[in-house]
Amino acid sequence: MSKEILITGGHVVTLDDTLGDGLGDGLGDALGDVPGGDVRVRDGVITQIGVGLRPGPDTEVVDARGRLVIPGLIDTHRHVWQGAIAGFTPQMTGYGYGPAVLTGISLQHTADDIHAGTLWGALQALDAGITTIGDWAHALQSADHADANLRGLRESGIRGLFFYGGPGPADEDPNPPHPLDARRMRDEHFPGDGNGNGNGNGGDGDSSGAGNSGTGTGRLRMGMALRGPCFTSPERNRQDFAFARELGLPISIHVGMAGTADAVTALRRDGLLGPDVNYIHANQLTDEEMDLIAASGGTVTITPSTDMLMQFGTYPATGRALERDIVSGLGVDTVCSAGTDLFSEMRLALAAERSRANAESLARNDLVHEVALHQRDMLRLATLGGAQVLGLADETGSLTPGKQADITIVDLRSPHLDGFGDPVAMLVLGAGPADVETVLVGGEFAKRDGTLVGTHAAKARDLMHETQDRLRATIR
């Protein structure tokens, strides 16, 4: 039997600017903002957006009056396995993060710990209205760790990309190769990913209910989290890029952090630039390097909290990327040193970019007459922009008929959000995870009435606490 959900009476922000076709059938006529609007979902897909839509006899109705209905938020870069060690490095720069986390506590993680941290980390995201995530999995010491990470993502029900990272098996090579197990992972779990082989059959029929170009895990696809030119030798970097491209998987690398230089020019020198590369941070890149990313069709992920808290750069790359029309999204990055939500990232990105853009005027003690970037620019980064970065814009990122029903409903009735102006401004400037009332991924409830749903949520908390107890014992 067809399953239908009707979200009614909310202020619907579709993030879809396509003009209507004038047919009055709800398949293109009610896009943009729809105050007092309704969203019809059938079998996990958005089928209609409008006003005064009528439920059928078996329709489940969700009352969204006094709420903001937005596309599910999209975090394009997070180390999800760190869900169990949130707040571990709150006063640490990137210089100290490596020994404390990457060659420290991460190596104490068993495969079970990776599963627990990833499951809990994905639920942290869902609780904050994030329905899609780019999981930069870089605590994978073995195939068992990789499988455990993927299992945590699957059990959470989140959508996204699993970016297979390192460190791989212990190796005395100072520049070890990217874990070759990535091939096994792609072949076993993502048979439709890579080299254009997606067959569009909607996955393997698991309970996720998504349609993901034939991947073996329903809502998830695979990418490669490479060390990149900043963290390995030129020869090894060329080999790693060749491996990823042989597998036909998108590439994500860290660049432009304080203490690193010339990453993008090094990629140009070796002929490695391309539209399949996502550049994380990008704070310290030169104008020439930003231009190279734009010209090659690469994408940028902006992580404002860690960029500024961990001293990766003076300002996030927000304005410099957007003024070049580089497809960009937002990311939380590491919950060891930052929060777990994109509301904070939107606010900080907006404030930091206005500060950067007006720094010269302020230095002269001039009054600034206007500021650039709009609150809706930030919401776009956190939704449609993120979907474009991850290559999922045909499925998610906007409330558009035909796309997956990834929907976040934010309660605007609390004192700090019940405002006078643009409700999107209230969201960007004041909302937090506790304001997220309802979350759907592929038309399935992940959060309802302000609480995560499903027995896996309670199980995840217990597993996370077990991991925390074990890890504390190892670092005493």
Short mmCIF file of C-alpha atoms in Angstrom, two decimals:
data_model
loop_
_atom_site.label_atom_id
_atom_site.label_comp_id
_atom_site.label_asym_id
_atom_site.label_seq_id
_atom_site.Cartn_x
_atom_site.Cartn_y
_atom_site.Cartn_z
CA MET A 1 0.00 0.00 0.00
CA SER A 2 1.25 3.47 -0.86
CA LYS A 3 2.40 5.43 2.19
CA GLU A 4 1.48 9.11 2.20
CA ILE A 5 2.45 11.92 4.58
CA LEU A 6 1.03 15.44 4.36
CA ILE A 7 2.86 18.25 6.15
CA THR A 8 0.36 21.07 6.55
CA GLY A 9 0.29 24.77 7.36
CA GLY A 10 3.99 25.49 7.72
CA HIS A 11 6.11 28.26 6.25
CA VAL A 12 7.67 26.18 3.50
CA VAL A 13 11.08 27.31 2.23
CA THR A 14 11.73 25.11 -0.78
CA LEU A 15 15.14 26.50 -1.81
CA ASP A 16 13.93 25.76 -5.33
CA ASP A 17 13.85 28.91 -7.45
CA THR A 18 12.54 27.25 -10.60
CA LEU A 19 9.59 29.10 -12.13
CA GLY A 20 6.27 27.31 -12.14
CA ASP A 21 4.86 25.77 -15.27
CA GLY A 22 1.41 27.35 -14.77
CA LEU A 23 -0.45 24.05 -14.92
CA GLY A 24 -1.82 24.25 -11.39
CA ASP A 25 -0.91 20.65 -10.69
CA GLY A 26 1.54 21.35 -7.87
CA LEU A 27 4.47 20.01 -9.91
CA GLY A 28 6.27 23.31 -10.29
CA ASP A 29 3.74 26.00 -9.41
CA ALA A 30 4.30 26.37 -5.66
CA LEU A 31 8.08 26.70 -5.42
CA GLY A 32 10.05 29.42 -3.67
CA ASP A 33 8.57 30.25 -0.25
CA VAL A 34 5.05 29.05 0.51
CA PRO A 35 3.63 30.62 3.69
CA GLY A 36 0.96 28.40 5.18
CA GLY A 37 2.08 25.73 2.76
CA ASP A 38 1.71 21.98 2.51
CA VAL A 39 4.12 19.28 1.37
CA ARG A 40 2.80 15.94 0.16
CA VAL A 41 5.10 12.93 0.43
CA ARG A 42 4.30 9.58 -1.12
CA ASP A 43 6.51 6.50 -0.78
CA GLY A 44 9.44 8.59 0.39
CA VAL A 45 9.30 11.12 -2.45
CA ILE A 46 7.99 14.70 -2.49
CA THR A 47 5.05 14.70 -4.89
CA GLN A 48 3.33 18.05 -4.38
CA ILE A 49 3.81 21.44 -2.73
CA GLY A 50 1.00 23.92 -2.40
CA VAL A 51 -1.67 25.44 -0.16
CA GLY A 52 -4.82 23.69 0.99
CA LEU A 53 -3.78 20.22 -0.14
CA ARG A 54 -6.22 17.56 1.01
CA PRO A 55 -5.22 14.33 2.76
CA GLY A 56 -6.45 10.96 1.62
CA PRO A 57 -8.18 8.48 3.95
CA ASP A 58 -4.89 6.83 4.95
CA THR A 59 -2.67 9.92 4.89
CA GLU A 60 -0.58 10.69 7.96
CA VAL A 61 -0.92 14.41 8.67
CA VAL A 62 1.89 16.41 10.30
CA ASP A 63 0.75 19.77 11.67
CA ALA A 64 3.42 22.36 10.82
CA ARG A 65 1.59 25.53 11.83
CA GLY A 66 4.05 27.89 13.50
CA ARG A 67 6.94 25.94 12.06
CA LEU A 68 9.48 26.44 9.30
CA VAL A 69 9.63 23.58 6.79
CA ILE A 70 12.99 23.42 5.04
CA PRO A 71 15.03 20.90 3.08
CA GLY A 72 17.04 18.58 5.30
CA LEU A 73 20.36 20.21 6.12
CA ILE A 74 23.50 18.83 4.47
CA ASP A 75 26.87 18.58 6.22
CA THR A 76 29.50 18.05 3.52
CA HIS A 77 32.42 17.27 5.83
CA ARG A 78 32.35 15.56 9.22
CA HIS A 79 34.49 12.89 10.88
CA VAL A 80 31.44 11.01 12.05
CA TRP A 81 33.38 8.33 13.94
CA GLN A 82 34.20 10.99 16.56
CA GLY A 83 30.64 10.95 17.89
CA ALA A 84 31.75 9.27 21.10
CA ILE A 85 34.61 11.71 21.79
CA ALA A 86 32.86 15.05 21.33
CA GLY A 87 34.59 17.85 23.24
CA PHE A 88 37.89 15.95 23.50
CA THR A 89 40.02 18.79 22.04
CA PRO A 90 38.15 22.04 22.75
CA GLN A 91 41.29 24.17 23.20
CA MET A 92 43.62 22.74 20.62
CA THR A 93 44.94 23.98 17.30
CA GLY A 94 45.48 21.84 14.24
CA TYR A 95 49.09 21.44 15.37
CA GLY A 96 48.08 19.52 18.47
CA TYR A 97 45.10 17.76 16.93
CA GLY A 98 47.24 15.30 14.97
CA PRO A 99 49.06 13.68 17.91
CA ALA A 100 46.06 13.93 20.23
CA VAL A 101 43.50 12.48 17.85
CA LEU A 102 44.86 11.08 14.58
CA THR A 103 47.87 9.27 16.03
CA GLY A 104 46.49 9.26 19.55
CA ILE A 105 42.99 8.32 20.62
CA SER A 106 41.87 7.19 17.17
CA LEU A 107 44.38 4.33 17.26
CA GLN A 108 42.78 3.16 20.51
CA HIS A 109 39.46 2.66 18.71
CA THR A 110 38.47 -0.93 18.07
CA ALA A 111 36.11 -1.71 15.22
CA ASP A 112 33.28 -1.81 17.76
CA ASP A 113 34.28 1.65 18.99
CA ILE A 114 34.20 2.98 15.43
CA HIS A 115 30.72 1.53 14.99
CA ALA A 116 29.50 3.09 18.24
CA GLY A 117 31.03 6.49 17.51
CA THR A 118 29.76 6.58 13.94
CA LEU A 119 26.22 5.53 14.85
CA TRP A 120 26.07 8.10 17.64
CA GLY A 121 27.73 10.76 15.46
CA ALA A 122 25.18 10.26 12.69
CA LEU A 123 22.36 10.52 15.22
CA GLN A 124 23.90 13.76 16.53
CA ALA A 125 23.56 15.08 12.98
CA LEU A 126 20.00 13.87 12.51
CA ASP A 127 19.00 15.39 15.84
CA ALA A 128 20.24 18.73 14.48
CA GLY A 129 18.16 18.47 11.30
CA ILE A 130 20.99 17.17 9.12
CA THR A 131 19.66 14.50 6.78
CA THR A 132 22.71 14.09 4.53
CA ILE A 133 26.35 13.91 5.53
CA GLY A 134 29.79 13.67 3.95
CA ASP A 135 31.53 11.24 6.31
CA TRP A 136 35.28 11.74 6.01
CA ALA A 137 36.21 8.45 7.69
CA HIS A 138 39.87 8.70 8.64
CA ALA A 139 40.16 6.28 11.57
CA LEU A 140 40.07 3.11 9.46
CA GLN A 141 42.92 0.87 10.57
CA SER A 142 41.50 -2.26 8.94
CA ALA A 143 38.72 -3.66 6.81
CA ASP A 144 36.84 -4.44 10.03
CA HIS A 145 37.03 -0.76 11.03
CA ALA A 146 35.77 0.28 7.61
CA ASP A 147 32.85 -2.13 7.73
CA ALA A 148 31.99 -0.99 11.26
CA ASN A 149 31.98 2.64 10.16
CA LEU A 150 29.67 1.91 7.27
CA ARG A 151 27.41 -0.18 9.49
CA GLY A 152 27.01 2.74 11.88
CA LEU A 153 25.96 5.04 9.04
CA ARG A 154 23.48 2.51 7.69
CA GLU A 155 21.87 1.84 11.05
CA SER A 156 21.35 5.55 11.66
CA GLY A 157 19.28 5.94 8.48
CA ILE A 158 21.17 9.04 7.32
CA ARG A 159 21.87 9.79 3.66
CA GLY A 160 25.29 10.72 2.34
CA LEU A 161 28.73 9.81 1.13
CA PHE A 162 31.12 7.47 2.92
CA PHE A 163 34.55 8.89 2.11
CA TYR A 164 36.99 6.02 2.70
CA GLY A 165 40.12 7.33 4.43
CA GLY A 166 43.13 6.05 6.33
CA PRO A 167 45.31 5.39 8.09
CA GLY A 168 45.07 1.78 6.90
CA PRO A 169 47.16 -1.06 8.33
CA ALA A 170 50.23 -0.13 10.37
CA ASP A 171 53.06 0.69 7.99
CA GLU A 172 56.59 2.00 8.51
CA ASP A 173 56.39 3.86 5.21
CA PRO A 174 56.25 7.61 6.08
CA ASN A 175 53.96 8.05 3.06
CA PRO A 176 51.78 4.93 3.07
CA PRO A 177 49.42 4.28 0.19
CA HIS A 178 45.72 4.87 0.50
CA PRO A 179 44.18 1.69 1.97
CA LEU A 180 43.75 -0.77 -0.87
CA ASP A 181 40.74 -2.15 0.98
CA ALA A 182 38.79 0.68 -0.63
CA ARG A 183 38.46 -1.49 -3.73
CA ARG A 184 36.93 -4.31 -1.71
CA MET A 185 34.58 -1.86 0.01
CA ARG A 186 33.37 -0.44 -3.29
CA ASP A 187 32.88 -3.84 -4.89
CA GLU A 188 31.08 -5.41 -1.90
CA HIS A 189 29.00 -2.53 -0.62
CA PHE A 190 28.72 -0.01 -3.47
CA PRO A 191 28.50 -2.07 -6.67
CA GLY A 192 26.73 0.76 -8.49
CA ASP A 193 29.29 3.43 -7.56
CA GLY A 194 32.33 4.28 -9.61
CA ASN A 195 33.08 4.52 -13.31
CA GLY A 196 29.54 5.54 -14.20
CA ASN A 197 28.12 2.11 -13.44
CA GLY A 198 25.15 3.25 -11.33
CA ASN A 199 22.09 1.50 -12.69
CA GLY A 200 19.45 3.66 -11.04
CA ASN A 201 17.66 0.75 -9.41
CA GLY A 202 17.33 2.42 -6.03
CA GLY A 203 19.66 0.23 -4.01
CA ASP A 204 19.31 -3.29 -2.75
CA GLY A 205 15.87 -2.97 -1.22
CA ASP A 206 16.94 -2.36 2.38
CA SER A 207 14.74 -0.49 4.82
CA SER A 208 16.18 2.91 3.97
CA GLY A 209 13.68 3.43 1.18
CA ALA A 210 16.07 5.60 -0.87
CA GLY A 211 16.88 5.54 -4.55
CA ASN A 212 20.64 5.93 -4.91
CA SER A 213 21.76 5.07 -8.44
CA GLY A 214 22.20 1.42 -7.67
CA THR A 215 24.45 1.60 -4.61
CA GLY A 216 24.43 -1.42 -2.35
CA THR A 217 23.50 0.54 0.75
CA GLY A 218 20.37 2.42 -0.23
CA ARG A 219 20.96 5.97 0.98
CA LEU A 220 24.76 5.89 0.92
CA ARG A 221 27.38 6.32 -1.77
CA MET A 222 31.14 6.08 -1.65
CA GLY A 223 33.98 8.52 -2.14
CA MET A 224 37.69 8.68 -1.31
CA ALA A 225 39.15 10.72 1.55
CA LEU A 226 42.72 11.16 0.32
CA ARG A 227 45.64 12.58 2.31
CA GLY A 228 46.27 15.01 -0.52
CA PRO A 229 49.44 16.92 -1.40
CA CYS A 230 49.71 18.55 2.05
CA PHE A 231 50.06 15.26 3.91
CA THR A 232 51.95 12.86 1.66
CA SER A 233 54.70 12.86 -0.94
CA PRO A 234 54.08 14.05 -4.51
CA GLU A 235 54.63 10.55 -5.89
CA ARG A 236 52.27 8.94 -3.40
CA ASN A 237 49.67 11.65 -3.97
CA ARG A 238 49.73 10.93 -7.71
CA GLN A 239 49.27 7.22 -6.98
CA ASP A 240 46.40 7.86 -4.58
CA PHE A 241 44.60 10.09 -7.08
CA ALA A 242 45.09 7.46 -9.78
CA PHE A 243 43.64 4.80 -7.47
CA ALA A 244 40.55 6.87 -6.69
CA ARG A 245 39.99 7.66 -10.35
CA GLU A 246 40.52 4.05 -11.36
CA LEU A 247 37.68 3.20 -8.97
CA GLY A 248 35.66 6.10 -10.38
CA LEU A 249 35.02 7.66 -6.97
CA PRO A 250 34.83 11.35 -6.01
CA ILE A 251 37.83 12.71 -4.11
CA SER A 252 37.95 14.91 -1.01
CA ILE A 253 41.13 16.45 0.43
CA HIS A 254 42.17 18.97 3.08
CA VAL A 255 43.88 22.11 1.72
CA GLY A 256 44.55 25.71 2.64
CA MET A 257 45.08 25.30 6.38
CA ALA A 258 47.72 27.32 8.23
CA GLY A 259 51.04 25.53 7.96
CA THR A 260 50.29 24.07 4.55
CA ALA A 261 50.89 25.69 1.21
CA ASP A 262 50.77 25.22 -2.54
CA ALA A 263 48.37 22.25 -2.51
CA VAL A 264 46.30 23.37 -5.48
CA THR A 265 49.30 24.51 -7.51
CA ALA A 266 50.87 21.10 -6.82
CA LEU A 267 47.75 19.41 -8.19
CA ARG A 268 47.93 21.62 -11.29
CA ARG A 269 51.61 20.73 -11.76
CA ASP A 270 50.75 17.03 -11.69
CA GLY A 271 47.65 17.36 -13.85
CA LEU A 272 45.32 16.25 -11.06
CA LEU A 273 42.77 19.08 -10.90
CA GLY A 274 39.23 18.18 -11.84
CA PRO A 275 35.52 18.49 -11.09
CA ASP A 276 35.69 15.30 -9.00
CA VAL A 277 37.76 17.02 -6.26
CA ASN A 278 36.30 18.58 -3.12
CA TYR A 279 38.61 20.98 -1.25
CA ILE A 280 38.02 21.21 2.51
CA HIS A 281 38.82 24.43 4.42
CA ALA A 282 40.63 26.43 1.69
CA ASN A 283 41.25 29.31 4.15
CA GLN A 284 44.83 30.11 3.20
CA LEU A 285 44.69 29.42 -0.52
CA THR A 286 45.99 32.16 -2.79
CA ASP A 287 43.72 33.94 -5.24
CA GLU A 288 45.40 31.99 -8.02
CA GLU A 289 44.59 28.71 -6.31
CA MET A 290 40.97 29.71 -5.78
CA ASP A 291 40.81 30.60 -9.48
CA LEU A 292 42.23 27.17 -10.36
CA ILE A 293 39.50 25.45 -8.35
CA ALA A 294 36.85 27.54 -10.09
CA ALA A 295 38.26 26.87 -13.55
CA SER A 296 38.54 23.12 -12.94
CA GLY A 297 35.00 22.77 -11.57
CA GLY A 298 36.11 21.69 -8.11
CA THR A 299 34.01 22.29 -5.01
CA VAL A 300 34.79 23.80 -1.61
CA THR A 301 33.65 22.81 1.86
CA ILE A 302 33.65 25.61 4.45
CA THR A 303 33.98 24.63 8.12
CA PRO A 304 33.74 27.94 9.99
CA SER A 305 33.93 26.72 13.59
CA THR A 306 37.04 24.59 13.25
CA ASP A 307 38.61 27.02 10.78
CA MET A 308 38.54 29.75 13.42
CA LEU A 309 38.63 27.83 16.71
CA MET A 310 41.56 25.64 15.61
CA GLN A 311 43.40 28.46 13.81
CA PHE A 312 43.29 26.95 10.34
CA GLY A 313 43.04 30.46 8.93
CA THR A 314 42.05 34.02 9.74
CA TYR A 315 38.70 33.74 7.96
CA PRO A 316 36.68 30.94 6.37
CA ALA A 317 36.73 30.82 2.58
CA THR A 318 33.02 31.68 2.23
CA GLY A 319 33.15 34.95 0.32
CA ARG A 320 36.21 34.12 -1.77
CA ALA A 321 34.58 30.91 -2.96
CA LEU A 322 31.14 32.38 -3.64
CA GLU A 323 32.43 35.40 -5.55
CA ARG A 324 34.04 32.93 -7.97
CA ASP A 325 30.83 30.89 -8.27
CA ILE A 326 32.57 27.84 -6.81
CA VAL A 327 29.98 25.29 -5.69
CA SER A 328 30.30 25.28 -1.91
CA GLY A 329 28.79 23.74 1.19
CA LEU A 330 29.20 23.82 4.95
CA GLY A 331 30.64 21.25 7.31
CA VAL A 332 30.95 20.71 11.05
CA ASP A 333 34.30 18.90 10.61
CA THR A 334 35.40 17.58 14.00
CA VAL A 335 33.04 17.39 16.97
CA CYS A 336 36.16 16.98 19.12
CA SER A 337 36.71 20.73 18.77
CA ALA A 338 33.38 22.16 17.61
CA GLY A 339 29.64 21.62 17.89
CA THR A 340 27.38 19.19 16.09
CA ASP A 341 25.00 21.43 14.12
CA LEU A 342 24.92 23.59 10.99
CA PHE A 343 22.95 26.44 12.55
CA SER A 344 26.14 27.50 14.34
CA GLU A 345 28.13 27.14 11.11
CA MET A 346 25.68 29.32 9.18
CA ARG A 347 25.85 32.06 11.80
CA LEU A 348 29.62 32.00 12.06
CA ALA A 349 30.11 31.89 8.30
CA LEU A 350 27.89 34.94 7.88
CA ALA A 351 29.53 36.93 10.69
CA ALA A 352 33.08 36.04 9.66
CA GLU A 353 32.54 36.90 6.01
CA ARG A 354 31.01 40.27 6.82
CA SER A 355 33.99 40.95 9.07
CA ARG A 356 36.48 39.91 6.37
CA ALA A 357 34.77 41.89 3.62
CA ASN A 358 34.80 45.08 5.71
CA ALA A 359 38.15 44.66 7.46
CA GLU A 360 39.86 47.46 5.49
CA SER A 361 37.07 49.96 6.19
CA LEU A 362 37.08 49.10 9.88
CA ALA A 363 40.85 49.45 10.03
CA ARG A 364 40.42 53.03 8.76
CA ASN A 365 37.70 53.58 11.38
CA ASP A 366 35.17 54.16 8.58
CA LEU A 367 31.50 53.55 9.05
CA VAL A 368 30.31 50.61 6.97
CA HIS A 369 27.14 51.45 5.07
CA GLU A 370 26.08 47.99 3.94
CA VAL A 371 27.02 44.35 4.38
CA ALA A 372 27.19 41.56 1.83
CA LEU A 373 25.74 38.06 1.92
CA HIS A 374 22.21 37.35 3.02
CA GLN A 375 20.88 34.90 5.56
CA ARG A 376 19.40 32.89 2.71
CA ASP A 377 22.84 32.54 1.17
CA MET A 378 23.80 30.66 4.32
CA LEU A 379 20.76 28.39 4.23
CA ARG A 380 21.50 27.63 0.59
CA LEU A 381 25.06 26.60 1.53
CA ALA A 382 23.61 24.30 4.17
CA THR A 383 21.13 22.67 1.79
CA LEU A 384 21.25 22.87 -2.00
CA GLY A 385 24.90 23.91 -2.09
CA GLY A 386 25.81 20.93 0.06
CA ALA A 387 23.83 18.60 -2.19
CA GLN A 388 25.75 19.92 -5.20
CA VAL A 389 29.08 19.41 -3.43
CA LEU A 390 28.21 15.78 -2.71
CA GLY A 391 26.76 15.16 -6.17
CA LEU A 392 23.27 14.55 -4.77
CA ALA A 393 21.38 17.60 -6.03
CA ASP A 394 19.10 15.43 -8.17
CA GLU A 395 17.92 13.66 -5.01
CA THR A 396 17.97 16.19 -2.20
CA GLY A 397 18.90 19.74 -1.18
CA SER A 398 15.59 21.41 -2.02
CA LEU A 399 11.91 20.70 -1.51
CA THR A 400 11.12 19.88 -5.10
CA PRO A 401 8.53 17.40 -6.38
CA GLY A 402 10.36 14.30 -7.52
CA LYS A 403 13.15 14.57 -4.97
CA GLN A 404 13.58 12.42 -1.91
CA ALA A 405 11.55 13.58 1.08
CA ASP A 406 14.46 14.78 3.20
CA ILE A 407 12.70 17.39 5.31
CA THR A 408 13.48 19.29 8.51
CA ILE A 409 10.76 21.08 10.48
CA VAL A 410 11.86 23.77 12.93
CA ASP A 411 9.52 25.04 15.65
CA LEU A 412 9.39 28.85 15.45
CA ARG A 413 7.02 29.32 18.38
CA SER A 414 9.66 29.65 21.07
CA PRO A 415 10.54 33.18 22.30
CA HIS A 416 13.92 33.26 20.57
CA LEU A 417 12.47 32.36 17.16
CA ASP A 418 8.99 33.94 17.14
CA GLY A 419 10.11 37.03 15.27
CA PHE A 420 8.87 39.86 13.11
CA GLY A 421 10.99 39.64 9.97
CA ASP A 422 12.06 36.92 7.58
CA PRO A 423 11.65 33.53 9.27
CA VAL A 424 14.82 32.35 7.55
CA ALA A 425 16.67 35.14 9.35
CA MET A 426 15.31 33.86 12.66
CA LEU A 427 16.49 30.37 11.74
CA VAL A 428 20.00 31.37 10.69
CA LEU A 429 20.53 33.86 13.50
CA GLY A 430 18.92 32.00 16.37
CA ALA A 431 18.01 28.34 15.88
CA GLY A 432 19.69 25.29 17.36
CA PRO A 433 19.21 21.50 17.44
CA ALA A 434 16.64 21.72 20.24
CA ASP A 435 14.38 23.72 17.91
CA VAL A 436 14.32 20.89 15.37
CA GLU A 437 10.99 19.20 15.93
CA THR A 438 10.72 16.75 13.04
CA VAL A 439 13.21 15.18 10.64
CA LEU A 440 12.38 12.91 7.72
CA VAL A 441 14.87 11.09 5.53
CA GLY A 442 13.38 9.53 2.45
CA GLY A 443 9.96 10.02 3.99
CA GLU A 444 10.85 8.10 7.16
CA PHE A 445 10.80 9.79 10.56
CA ALA A 446 14.22 10.11 12.20
CA LYS A 447 13.06 12.68 14.76
CA ARG A 448 9.54 13.38 15.88
CA ASP A 449 8.10 15.68 18.53
CA GLY A 450 11.64 16.78 19.31
CA THR A 451 12.94 13.26 20.00
CA LEU A 452 14.96 10.80 17.92
CA VAL A 453 12.84 7.79 17.03
CA GLY A 454 13.66 4.11 16.77
CA THR A 455 15.11 1.53 19.12
CA HIS A 456 18.53 2.09 17.57
CA ALA A 457 18.68 5.54 19.20
CA ALA A 458 18.59 4.16 22.75
CA LYS A 459 20.98 1.37 21.77
CA ALA A 460 23.38 3.91 20.27
CA ARG A 461 23.61 5.87 23.52
CA ASP A 462 24.51 2.72 25.45
CA LEU A 463 27.14 1.72 22.90
CA MET A 464 28.60 5.24 22.92
CA HIS A 465 28.92 5.22 26.72
CA GLU A 466 30.60 1.81 26.63
CA THR A 467 33.13 3.16 24.15
CA GLN A 468 33.71 6.26 26.25
CA ASP A 469 34.36 4.15 29.35
CA ARG A 470 36.84 1.95 27.51
CA LEU A 471 38.67 4.89 25.93
CA ARG A 472 38.96 6.72 29.24
CA ALA A 473 40.66 3.65 30.68
CA THR A 474 43.22 3.67 27.86
CA ILE A 475 44.30 7.31 28.33
CA ARG A 476 44.62 7.43 32.12
#
